[in-house]
Coordinates of C-alpha atoms in Angstrom, one line a residue:
M1227 CA 44.1 68.2 -78.7
S1228 CA 44.6 65.2 -76.5
A1229 CA 46.4 61.9 -76.7
M1230 CA 43.3 60.8 -78.6
L1231 CA 44.7 62.2 -81.8
L1232 CA 48.0 60.4 -81.4
L1233 CA 46.0 57.2 -81.0
V1234 CA 43.9 57.7 -84.1
V1235 CA 46.8 58.4 -86.4
S1236 CA 47.9 54.8 -85.9
L1237 CA 44.4 53.4 -85.9
V1238 CA 42.8 55.3 -88.9
P1239 CA 42.6 52.2 -91.1
A1240 CA 40.7 50.4 -88.3
L1241 CA 38.1 53.1 -87.7
A1242 CA 35.5 51.4 -89.9
F1243 CA 31.9 52.2 -89.4
A1244 CA 31.3 48.5 -88.5
A1245 CA 32.8 49.0 -85.0
P1246 CA 31.3 52.0 -83.3
A1247 CA 31.8 52.7 -79.6
P1248 CA 28.8 51.5 -77.5
R1249 CA 26.0 53.9 -76.6
T1250 CA 22.6 53.4 -75.1
Q1251 CA 20.0 53.5 -78.0
K1252 CA 16.9 55.3 -77.1
K1253 CA 15.2 55.6 -80.4
K1254 CA 16.1 55.0 -84.0
L1255 CA 16.6 58.3 -85.8
Q1256 CA 14.2 58.8 -88.7
A1257 CA 16.7 60.9 -90.6
P1258 CA 20.5 61.0 -90.4
N1259 CA 22.4 63.7 -88.4
V1260 CA 24.5 66.0 -90.5
V1261 CA 27.9 67.7 -89.6
L1262 CA 29.3 70.2 -92.0
V1263 CA 32.9 71.3 -91.4
A1264 CA 33.8 74.3 -93.7
S1265 CA 37.3 75.6 -93.5
D1266 CA 38.8 78.6 -95.3
S1267 CA 41.3 78.7 -98.1
F1268 CA 41.8 74.9 -98.5
D1269 CA 43.1 73.8 -101.9
G1270 CA 40.8 71.0 -102.9
R1271 CA 43.5 69.3 -105.0
L1272 CA 45.1 68.2 -101.7
T1273 CA 42.3 65.7 -101.1
F1274 CA 43.3 63.4 -103.9
Q1275 CA 46.4 62.2 -105.7
P1276 CA 49.0 63.5 -106.3
G1277 CA 48.3 66.5 -104.1
S1278 CA 47.6 64.4 -101.1
Q1279 CA 51.2 63.2 -101.1
V1280 CA 52.7 66.5 -100.0
V1281 CA 51.2 66.6 -96.5
K1282 CA 49.8 64.1 -94.0
L1283 CA 46.0 64.5 -93.8
P1284 CA 44.9 61.4 -91.9
F1285 CA 41.3 62.4 -91.4
I1286 CA 40.7 63.6 -94.9
N1287 CA 42.1 60.2 -96.0
F1288 CA 39.7 58.5 -93.6
M1289 CA 36.8 60.3 -95.2
R1290 CA 38.1 59.3 -98.6
A1291 CA 38.3 55.7 -97.6
H1292 CA 34.9 55.6 -95.9
G1293 CA 33.0 58.0 -98.1
T1294 CA 32.7 59.9 -101.4
T1295 CA 35.2 62.4 -102.8
F1296 CA 34.1 64.9 -105.4
L1297 CA 37.2 65.4 -107.5
N1298 CA 36.0 68.5 -109.3
A1299 CA 34.3 70.7 -106.7
Y1300 CA 34.5 74.4 -107.1
T1301 CA 33.7 77.6 -105.3
N1302 CA 31.0 79.9 -106.8
S1303 CA 33.1 82.9 -105.9
P1304 CA 36.8 82.8 -104.8
I1305 CA 36.4 85.0 -101.7
C1306 CA 35.0 84.4 -98.3
C1307 CA 31.6 86.2 -97.9
P1308 CA 30.3 85.8 -101.5
S1309 CA 31.3 82.1 -101.5
R1310 CA 29.5 81.5 -98.2
A1311 CA 26.5 83.4 -99.3
A1312 CA 26.2 80.9 -102.2
M1313 CA 26.8 78.0 -99.9
W1314 CA 24.0 79.0 -97.5
S1315 CA 21.5 80.2 -100.1
G1316 CA 22.0 77.7 -102.9
L1317 CA 22.1 80.6 -105.4
F1318 CA 24.8 82.0 -107.7
T1319 CA 26.6 85.2 -106.7
H1320 CA 24.9 87.4 -109.2
L1321 CA 21.5 86.3 -107.7
T1322 CA 22.6 87.0 -104.1
E1323 CA 24.3 90.2 -105.2
S1324 CA 27.1 89.5 -102.7
W1325 CA 29.7 91.5 -104.6
N1326 CA 32.4 91.7 -102.0
N1327 CA 33.4 90.5 -98.5
F1328 CA 31.1 92.8 -96.6
K1329 CA 28.0 92.5 -98.8
G1330 CA 26.3 89.2 -98.3
L1331 CA 22.9 87.8 -97.5
D1332 CA 20.3 89.7 -95.5
P1333 CA 20.7 88.7 -91.9
N1334 CA 17.1 87.3 -92.0
Y1335 CA 17.7 85.2 -95.1
T1336 CA 16.2 81.7 -94.9
T1337 CA 19.1 79.3 -95.1
W1338 CA 19.1 75.5 -95.4
M1339 CA 19.7 75.3 -91.7
D1340 CA 16.6 77.4 -91.0
I1341 CA 14.5 75.1 -93.1
M1342 CA 15.9 72.0 -91.4
A1343 CA 15.1 73.5 -88.0
K1344 CA 11.5 74.0 -89.1
H1345 CA 11.4 70.3 -89.9
G1346 CA 12.5 69.2 -86.5
Y1347 CA 16.3 69.2 -86.7
Q1348 CA 18.3 70.4 -83.8
T1349 CA 20.6 73.0 -85.2
Q1350 CA 23.8 74.7 -84.1
K1351 CA 26.7 76.5 -85.7
F1352 CA 30.1 77.5 -84.3
G1353 CA 33.0 79.5 -85.8
K1354 CA 33.3 81.4 -89.0
V1355 CA 30.0 81.8 -90.8
D1356 CA 30.4 85.1 -92.7
Y1357 CA 27.5 84.7 -95.2
T1358 CA 25.9 88.1 -94.2
S1359 CA 29.2 90.0 -94.0
G1360 CA 32.8 89.1 -93.7
H1361 CA 33.4 91.9 -91.1
H1362 CA 36.3 93.2 -93.1
S1363 CA 38.2 96.5 -92.7
L1364 CA 37.6 99.9 -94.3
S1365 CA 40.7 99.2 -96.4
N1366 CA 39.0 96.1 -97.9
R1367 CA 35.9 98.1 -98.7
V1368 CA 37.7 101.0 -100.4
E1369 CA 39.9 98.6 -102.3
A1370 CA 36.9 96.7 -103.6
W1371 CA 35.0 99.9 -104.6
T1372 CA 38.0 101.4 -106.4
R1373 CA 39.3 98.3 -108.2
E1374 CA 38.6 99.8 -111.7
V1375 CA 40.4 103.1 -111.0
E1376 CA 43.5 103.3 -113.3
F1377 CA 46.2 103.1 -110.6
L1378 CA 48.3 100.4 -108.9
L1379 CA 48.5 100.4 -105.1
R1380 CA 49.9 97.7 -102.9
Q1381 CA 46.9 96.3 -101.0
E1382 CA 48.6 93.4 -99.1
G1383 CA 51.7 92.7 -97.2
R1384 CA 54.4 90.7 -99.0
P1385 CA 53.7 87.0 -98.1
I1386 CA 56.0 85.7 -95.4
V1387 CA 56.4 82.7 -93.1
N1388 CA 56.5 82.7 -89.3
L1389 CA 57.5 79.5 -87.4
M1390 CA 56.9 78.6 -83.8
P1391 CA 59.9 76.3 -83.2
D1392 CA 58.0 74.0 -80.8
K1393 CA 57.7 70.3 -81.7
N1394 CA 54.9 70.0 -79.2
R1395 CA 52.8 73.0 -80.1
R1396 CA 49.7 71.6 -81.8
R1397 CA 47.1 74.3 -81.1
V1398 CA 48.5 77.1 -83.1
M1399 CA 45.2 78.7 -84.3
A1400 CA 43.7 79.1 -80.8
K1401 CA 40.3 80.5 -81.9
D1402 CA 39.6 77.6 -84.3
W1403 CA 40.5 75.1 -81.6
Q1404 CA 38.2 76.9 -79.2
N1405 CA 35.3 76.6 -81.7
T1406 CA 36.1 73.0 -82.3
D1407 CA 36.0 72.4 -78.5
K1408 CA 32.6 74.1 -78.4
A1409 CA 31.3 71.9 -81.2
I1410 CA 32.6 68.8 -79.3
R1411 CA 30.9 69.8 -76.1
W1412 CA 27.7 70.4 -78.0
L1413 CA 27.9 67.0 -79.6
R1414 CA 28.4 65.3 -76.2
R1415 CA 25.3 67.0 -74.9
V1416 CA 23.0 66.6 -77.9
N1417 CA 19.7 64.9 -77.6
D1418 CA 20.1 61.9 -79.8
T1419 CA 16.4 61.1 -80.0
K1420 CA 16.1 63.9 -82.6
P1421 CA 18.3 64.4 -85.7
F1422 CA 20.7 67.3 -85.6
V1423 CA 22.7 69.4 -88.0
L1424 CA 26.0 71.0 -86.8
Y1425 CA 28.1 73.5 -88.7
L1426 CA 31.7 74.2 -87.7
G1427 CA 33.4 77.1 -89.6
L1428 CA 37.2 77.2 -89.4
N1429 CA 39.5 80.1 -90.3
L1430 CA 42.5 77.9 -91.1
P1431 CA 44.3 77.5 -93.4
H1432 CA 43.7 81.1 -94.2
P1433 CA 46.9 83.2 -93.8
Y1434 CA 47.3 85.2 -90.6
P1435 CA 47.1 89.0 -90.2
S1436 CA 50.4 90.9 -91.0
P1437 CA 50.9 94.0 -88.9
S1438 CA 53.5 95.3 -91.4
S1439 CA 50.7 95.8 -93.9
G1440 CA 49.6 99.0 -92.2
E1441 CA 46.8 100.1 -89.9
N1442 CA 44.2 97.7 -91.3
F1443 CA 46.4 94.6 -91.4
G1444 CA 46.5 92.5 -94.5
A1445 CA 46.6 88.7 -94.0
S1446 CA 49.9 87.6 -95.7
T1447 CA 51.6 85.6 -92.9
F1448 CA 51.8 81.8 -93.2
H1449 CA 52.2 80.8 -89.6
T1450 CA 52.6 77.3 -88.0
S1451 CA 54.6 75.3 -85.5
L1452 CA 57.4 72.8 -86.0
Y1453 CA 54.9 70.1 -85.0
W1454 CA 52.8 70.7 -88.1
L1455 CA 55.6 71.5 -90.4
E1456 CA 57.0 68.0 -89.8
K1457 CA 53.8 66.6 -91.4
V1458 CA 54.9 68.2 -94.8
A1459 CA 57.1 66.3 -97.3
Y1460 CA 59.4 69.1 -98.5
D1461 CA 60.7 67.0 -101.4
A1462 CA 57.2 66.6 -102.8
I1463 CA 56.5 70.4 -102.8
K1464 CA 56.2 71.6 -106.4
I1465 CA 57.7 75.0 -107.3
P1466 CA 55.1 76.6 -109.6
K1467 CA 56.1 78.0 -113.0
W1468 CA 55.6 81.7 -113.5
L1469 CA 55.1 83.6 -116.7
A1470 CA 57.3 86.7 -117.1
L1471 CA 55.7 89.9 -115.8
S1472 CA 55.4 91.2 -119.4
Q1473 CA 53.5 88.0 -120.5
M1474 CA 51.0 88.0 -117.7
H1475 CA 47.3 88.6 -118.3
P1476 CA 46.5 92.2 -117.3
V1477 CA 44.2 91.2 -114.5
D1478 CA 46.8 88.7 -113.2
Y1479 CA 49.4 91.4 -113.3
Y1480 CA 47.1 93.8 -111.4
S1481 CA 46.4 91.0 -108.8
S1482 CA 50.0 90.1 -108.4
Y1483 CA 51.0 93.8 -107.9
T1484 CA 48.2 94.5 -105.4
K1485 CA 49.2 91.3 -103.5
N1486 CA 52.8 92.6 -103.3
C1487 CA 54.1 89.6 -105.3
T1488 CA 55.8 91.3 -108.3
G1489 CA 59.1 91.6 -106.5
K1490 CA 61.9 88.9 -106.5
F1491 CA 61.3 85.7 -104.6
T1492 CA 63.9 83.0 -104.1
E1493 CA 63.0 79.4 -104.7
N1494 CA 63.5 78.8 -101.0
E1495 CA 61.0 81.5 -100.1
I1496 CA 58.4 80.1 -102.4
K1497 CA 58.9 76.6 -101.1
N1498 CA 58.7 77.7 -97.5
I1499 CA 55.4 79.6 -98.1
R1500 CA 53.9 76.5 -99.7
A1501 CA 55.3 74.3 -97.0
F1502 CA 53.9 76.5 -94.2
Y1503 CA 50.5 76.6 -96.0
Y1504 CA 50.4 72.8 -96.2
A1505 CA 51.3 72.6 -92.5
M1506 CA 48.3 74.9 -91.8
C1507 CA 46.2 72.4 -93.8
A1508 CA 47.4 69.6 -91.6
E1509 CA 46.3 71.5 -88.5
T1510 CA 42.9 72.0 -90.2
D1511 CA 42.7 68.2 -90.8
A1512 CA 43.3 67.6 -87.1
M1513 CA 40.3 69.7 -86.1
L1514 CA 38.1 67.8 -88.6
G1515 CA 39.5 64.7 -87.0
E1516 CA 38.5 65.7 -83.5
I1517 CA 34.9 66.0 -84.7
I1518 CA 35.0 62.5 -86.3
L1519 CA 36.6 61.0 -83.3
T1520 CA 34.0 62.5 -81.0
L1521 CA 31.1 61.2 -83.1
R1522 CA 32.6 57.7 -83.0
K1523 CA 33.3 57.8 -79.2
I1524 CA 29.6 58.8 -78.5
G1525 CA 28.3 56.2 -80.9
L1526 CA 26.9 58.6 -83.5
L1527 CA 29.3 58.1 -86.4
Q1528 CA 27.2 55.5 -88.1
K1529 CA 24.1 57.7 -87.9
T1530 CA 25.8 61.0 -89.1
I1531 CA 26.6 62.2 -92.5
V1532 CA 29.9 64.2 -92.3
I1533 CA 30.7 66.7 -95.0
Y1534 CA 34.0 68.6 -95.4
T1535 CA 34.5 71.5 -97.7
S1536 CA 36.0 75.0 -97.9
D1537 CA 34.9 78.4 -99.2
H1538 CA 37.7 78.6 -101.7
G1539 CA 41.4 77.6 -102.2
E1540 CA 44.7 79.3 -101.7
M1541 CA 47.2 80.3 -104.5
A1542 CA 50.2 79.7 -102.3
M1543 CA 52.5 81.4 -104.9
E1544 CA 51.0 79.8 -108.0
H1545 CA 50.8 82.3 -110.8
R1546 CA 52.9 84.7 -108.7
Q1547 CA 50.1 85.2 -106.2
F1548 CA 49.0 84.2 -102.8
Y1549 CA 45.4 84.4 -101.4
K1550 CA 42.5 83.7 -103.7
M1551 CA 40.4 86.2 -105.9
S1552 CA 41.5 84.3 -109.0
M1553 CA 39.9 81.7 -111.3
Y1554 CA 43.0 79.5 -111.4
E1555 CA 42.6 76.0 -109.9
A1556 CA 44.5 76.7 -106.7
S1557 CA 42.0 79.5 -105.9
T1558 CA 38.7 77.9 -107.1
H1559 CA 39.1 74.1 -106.6
V1560 CA 37.7 73.2 -103.2
P1561 CA 37.6 70.0 -101.2
F1562 CA 34.2 68.2 -101.0
L1563 CA 33.9 64.9 -99.2
M1564 CA 30.9 63.1 -97.7
M1565 CA 30.7 60.0 -95.5
G1566 CA 28.0 58.4 -93.4
P1567 CA 24.8 56.3 -93.8
G1568 CA 23.9 55.8 -97.4
I1569 CA 27.1 57.3 -98.7
T1570 CA 29.2 55.0 -100.8
A1571 CA 32.7 54.2 -99.4
N1572 CA 35.9 54.8 -101.4
L1573 CA 34.1 56.4 -104.3
Q1574 CA 35.7 59.2 -106.4
V1575 CA 33.2 61.2 -108.4
P1576 CA 34.7 63.2 -111.4
R1577 CA 31.4 65.1 -112.1
L1578 CA 31.6 68.9 -111.8
V1579 CA 29.9 70.2 -108.6
S1580 CA 30.0 73.5 -106.7
L1581 CA 29.1 75.0 -103.3
V1582 CA 25.6 75.9 -104.3
D1583 CA 25.0 72.2 -104.3
I1584 CA 25.2 72.1 -100.5
Y1585 CA 21.8 73.7 -99.9
P1586 CA 19.8 71.1 -101.9
T1587 CA 22.0 68.3 -100.6
M1588 CA 21.3 69.2 -97.0
L1589 CA 17.5 69.3 -97.6
D1590 CA 17.7 66.0 -99.5
I1591 CA 19.5 64.3 -96.7
A1592 CA 16.7 65.5 -94.4
G1593 CA 14.0 64.3 -96.8
I1594 CA 12.7 67.9 -97.2
P1595 CA 11.2 69.0 -100.6
L1596 CA 13.5 71.4 -102.4
P1597 CA 12.3 74.9 -103.1
P1598 CA 12.2 76.0 -106.8
N1599 CA 14.8 78.1 -108.6
L1600 CA 17.9 77.0 -106.7
S1601 CA 21.2 77.2 -108.6
G1602 CA 22.5 73.9 -107.2
Y1603 CA 21.5 70.3 -107.2
S1604 CA 21.5 67.5 -104.5
L1605 CA 24.7 65.4 -104.6
L1606 CA 23.2 62.4 -102.8
A1607 CA 22.6 60.6 -106.1
L1608 CA 26.2 60.9 -107.1
S1609 CA 27.4 59.5 -103.7
S1610 CA 25.6 56.2 -104.5
N1611 CA 27.6 54.0 -106.8
T1612 CA 24.8 53.0 -109.1
S1613 CA 24.4 53.7 -112.8
A1614 CA 20.7 54.6 -112.3
N1615 CA 21.5 57.4 -109.8
E1616 CA 24.4 58.6 -111.9
Q1617 CA 22.1 58.9 -114.9
A1618 CA 19.4 60.6 -112.8
F1619 CA 21.9 63.2 -111.7
K1620 CA 23.2 63.7 -115.3
D1621 CA 19.7 64.3 -116.5
R1622 CA 19.1 67.1 -114.0
H1623 CA 22.5 68.7 -113.3
P1624 CA 24.1 70.6 -116.3
P1625 CA 27.6 69.6 -117.2
W1626 CA 29.1 72.9 -116.1
I1627 CA 29.7 75.1 -113.1
L1628 CA 29.8 78.8 -112.7
S1629 CA 32.1 81.0 -110.6
E1630 CA 32.2 84.8 -110.4
F1631 CA 34.4 87.3 -108.7
H1632 CA 33.6 91.0 -108.1
G1633 CA 35.8 92.0 -105.2
C1634 CA 39.2 93.6 -104.4
N1635 CA 42.7 92.5 -105.8
A1636 CA 41.2 92.1 -109.3
N1637 CA 40.4 95.1 -111.5
A1638 CA 37.5 93.6 -113.4
S1639 CA 34.6 91.4 -112.7
T1640 CA 35.6 87.8 -113.6
Y1641 CA 33.5 84.9 -114.7
M1642 CA 34.5 81.2 -115.0
L1643 CA 32.7 78.6 -117.0
R1644 CA 34.1 75.1 -116.3
T1645 CA 32.9 72.3 -118.5
G1646 CA 34.6 69.1 -119.7
Q1647 CA 38.2 69.7 -120.3
W1648 CA 37.8 73.4 -120.7
K1649 CA 38.0 76.4 -118.4
Y1650 CA 36.8 79.6 -120.0
I1651 CA 37.3 82.9 -118.2
A1652 CA 35.6 86.2 -119.2
F1653 CA 36.2 89.6 -117.8
S1654 CA 34.2 92.8 -117.4
D1655 CA 32.0 93.4 -120.5
G1656 CA 33.5 90.5 -122.5
A1657 CA 35.3 92.9 -124.9
S1658 CA 37.5 95.4 -123.1
V1659 CA 39.7 92.7 -121.4
Q1660 CA 40.9 89.6 -123.2
S1661 CA 39.3 86.3 -122.2
Q1662 CA 41.2 83.2 -121.2
L1663 CA 40.8 79.6 -122.3
F1664 CA 42.6 76.6 -120.8
D1665 CA 42.6 73.0 -121.7
L1666 CA 43.0 71.4 -118.3
S1667 CA 43.6 68.0 -119.7
L1668 CA 46.8 69.2 -121.5
D1669 CA 47.6 72.2 -119.3
P1670 CA 46.7 71.5 -115.7
D1671 CA 49.0 74.4 -114.6
E1672 CA 47.0 76.9 -116.7
L1673 CA 50.1 78.5 -118.2
T1674 CA 49.0 78.7 -121.9
N1675 CA 46.0 80.8 -122.8
I1676 CA 44.6 79.4 -126.0
A1677 CA 41.6 81.7 -126.5
T1678 CA 42.9 83.2 -129.7
E1679 CA 44.3 79.9 -130.9
Y1680 CA 40.9 78.3 -130.8
P1681 CA 38.4 81.1 -131.6
E1682 CA 35.5 78.7 -132.4
I1683 CA 35.7 77.1 -128.9
T1684 CA 36.2 80.4 -127.3
Y1685 CA 33.1 81.8 -129.0
S1686 CA 31.0 78.8 -128.3
L1687 CA 31.9 78.8 -124.6
D1688 CA 31.3 82.6 -124.4
Q1689 CA 27.9 82.1 -125.8
K1690 CA 27.2 79.4 -123.3
L1691 CA 28.3 81.6 -120.5
R1692 CA 26.0 84.4 -121.7
S1693 CA 23.1 82.0 -121.8
I1694 CA 23.7 81.3 -118.1
I1695 CA 24.4 84.8 -117.0
N1696 CA 24.3 88.2 -118.8
Y1697 CA 27.7 89.0 -117.5
P1698 CA 28.2 92.4 -119.2
K1699 CA 25.0 93.5 -117.5
V1700 CA 26.2 92.1 -114.1
S1701 CA 29.6 93.8 -114.5
A1702 CA 27.8 97.1 -115.2
S1703 CA 25.7 96.6 -112.1
V1704 CA 28.7 95.9 -109.9
S1705 CA 30.6 99.0 -111.3
Q1706 CA 27.6 101.2 -110.6
Y1707 CA 27.3 99.8 -107.1
N1708 CA 31.0 100.4 -106.4
K1709 CA 30.8 104.0 -107.5
E1710 CA 27.7 104.7 -105.4
Q1711 CA 29.3 103.1 -102.3
F1712 CA 32.5 105.0 -102.8
I1713 CA 30.6 108.3 -103.3
M1714 CA 28.6 107.8 -100.1
W1715 CA 31.7 107.0 -98.1
K1716 CA 33.6 110.0 -99.6
Q1717 CA 30.7 112.3 -98.7
S1718 CA 30.7 110.8 -95.2
V1719 CA 34.3 111.8 -94.6
G1720 CA 34.2 115.1 -96.5
Q1721 CA 37.2 116.7 -98.1
N1722 CA 39.4 114.6 -95.8
F1723 CA 38.9 111.4 -97.8
S1724 CA 42.4 111.5 -99.3
N1725 CA 44.0 111.8 -95.8
V1726 CA 41.9 108.8 -94.6
I1727 CA 43.0 106.7 -97.5
A1728 CA 46.6 107.8 -96.9
H1729 CA 46.4 106.0 -93.5
L1730 CA 44.9 102.7 -94.8
R1731 CA 47.0 99.8 -96.2
W1732 CA 47.8 101.9 -99.3
H1733 CA 49.6 104.5 -97.3
Q1734 CA 53.1 103.8 -98.6
D1735 CA 52.1 104.3 -102.2
W1736 CA 49.4 107.0 -101.7
Q1737 CA 51.5 109.3 -99.6
K1738 CA 54.2 109.5 -102.3
D1739 CA 51.8 111.3 -104.7
P1740 CA 48.3 111.8 -103.3
R1741 CA 47.3 114.3 -106.1
K1742 CA 48.0 111.7 -108.8
Y1743 CA 45.7 109.1 -107.1
E1744 CA 43.0 111.7 -106.3
N1745 CA 42.9 112.7 -110.0
A1746 CA 42.6 109.0 -111.0
I1747 CA 39.6 108.6 -108.7
Q1748 CA 38.0 111.8 -110.0
H1749 CA 38.5 110.6 -113.6
W1750 CA 36.9 107.2 -112.7
L1751 CA 33.9 108.8 -111.1
T1752 CA 33.2 111.1 -114.1
A1753 CA 34.2 108.8 -117.0
T1754 CA 31.6 107.0 -119.2
P1755 CA 31.4 103.4 -118.1
V1756 CA 32.9 100.9 -120.4
H1757 CA 29.6 99.0 -120.9
Q1758 CA 28.1 102.2 -122.4
R1759 CA 30.9 102.6 -124.9
L1760 CA 31.0 99.1 -126.2
P1761 CA 28.4 96.8 -127.9
A1762 CA 26.6 94.6 -125.4
H1763 CA 27.3 91.4 -127.3
S1764 CA 30.8 91.9 -128.6
C1765 CA 32.9 88.8 -129.0
P1766 CA 35.9 88.3 -126.8
V1767 CA 39.0 90.0 -128.3
A1768 CA 42.7 90.0 -127.4
V1769 CA 44.1 93.0 -125.7
D1770 CA 47.8 94.2 -125.9
N1771 CA 49.0 93.4 -122.4
N1772 CA 51.7 96.1 -122.5
K1773 CA 49.2 98.8 -123.4
T1774 CA 47.0 97.6 -120.5
F1775 CA 49.9 97.7 -118.1
S1776 CA 50.9 101.3 -119.0
S1777 CA 47.5 102.6 -118.1
Y1778 CA 48.0 101.6 -114.5
I1779 CA 51.5 102.8 -113.9

């Protein structure tokens, strides 16, 4: 980063589209350029009030002022690879069958970028893509496959912070900055007589690897420098409320345990983890800013639609968790901002949207007819402040979004239906694990599950969810896939499989009593699946949390 960033922080309000830097005009572009910046683990609530008050994000604020902010944008799966598979295919997770971080789209899958290339767009992508595979470790794979085994094993390192005490150190995440530099060099060389689409994938503000987690490092270190930490307003940091361990939903308890978060944390520890996460968000914002500044400097900002989003959010110690893999707001609510030609400035859109909407939006920007059977819808109509466009979108786009999770750190497939004021969450087959219902208008922190208090609403939303996705059948398919994958891996390592596991991230727990865990795996492999023991269309029921806990301990 150069002195250019220092200059723009003071000049952000003046960077209006009406005053671009001069550039020789060769030919008017028939379609706008598009730049999509997709970060990792960015909590979308930071892009609007009051979340935006906790950390300085000048370039996100610039996009808000000069473009459209989608206030209720969600991931379709709160984990990297499945989320990105949805983003690049325009299809829900159960349609891509991207069940975990290493099972994504086929490498030859036709993405929106491929289609734009066929229609004359110059295309380029840099950085984290991860829609075919997240390239994760053996630990990640075995953890995902065995998530329904009745045992508890620590899968992550305890979340910690690590500070570089350097007020001048701006480039902390070197790899992200290198990819940002590559994108800038590409923009400076691009042939502006043809439209282009550029994708930049950032790893920040994803936590960093933690060597203390074992051989296959977890990622539980929140790492930044004093330069970025000074962008955070410590007094504005909210310390999240936690339920007692005995009151937690069983899947939440399992997640908290596997993420190494059931121990004692001081208020100062929690505040620091959140502060460091926000500082990492500030560094992410600066990389987005370098792209915006470059476009302006070369005279292409007025001709380019810039989109910023993220694959999922970050819990940052909400609900006694870090990371994602949860349907709570911190994990599923993502940023989604657009600015550029034809995009209304300073517009905030409350309509529910999700990452599957990127595929049709990209093609709509390019004027390319949309293929049938996409899960998403173009958002261009919503970015225009006219009642006609709003009504047109309302007529096409259903008033709900769907998110699913089938990976590690949660011991049941999870499904979220978000509609109106309600968030409904179903698990597994819909009967063996209690569902959750939150009224976000009254309970934005999602601390009070009212599923049993309002059975009519719970039943109605469950029926709506089943009309969108046969989730008991999907859960059964994922369970079968997990068993098959584990058996193939187990056969590949022979009788030595337990010793292999004993040297993965689980080693500290596994080595204490390997026979216990081997027996649990054997029971899992031979037991009758839940979906074969329960009626396919059972209504959601409450489950005694304490009984559920005891089966894992």
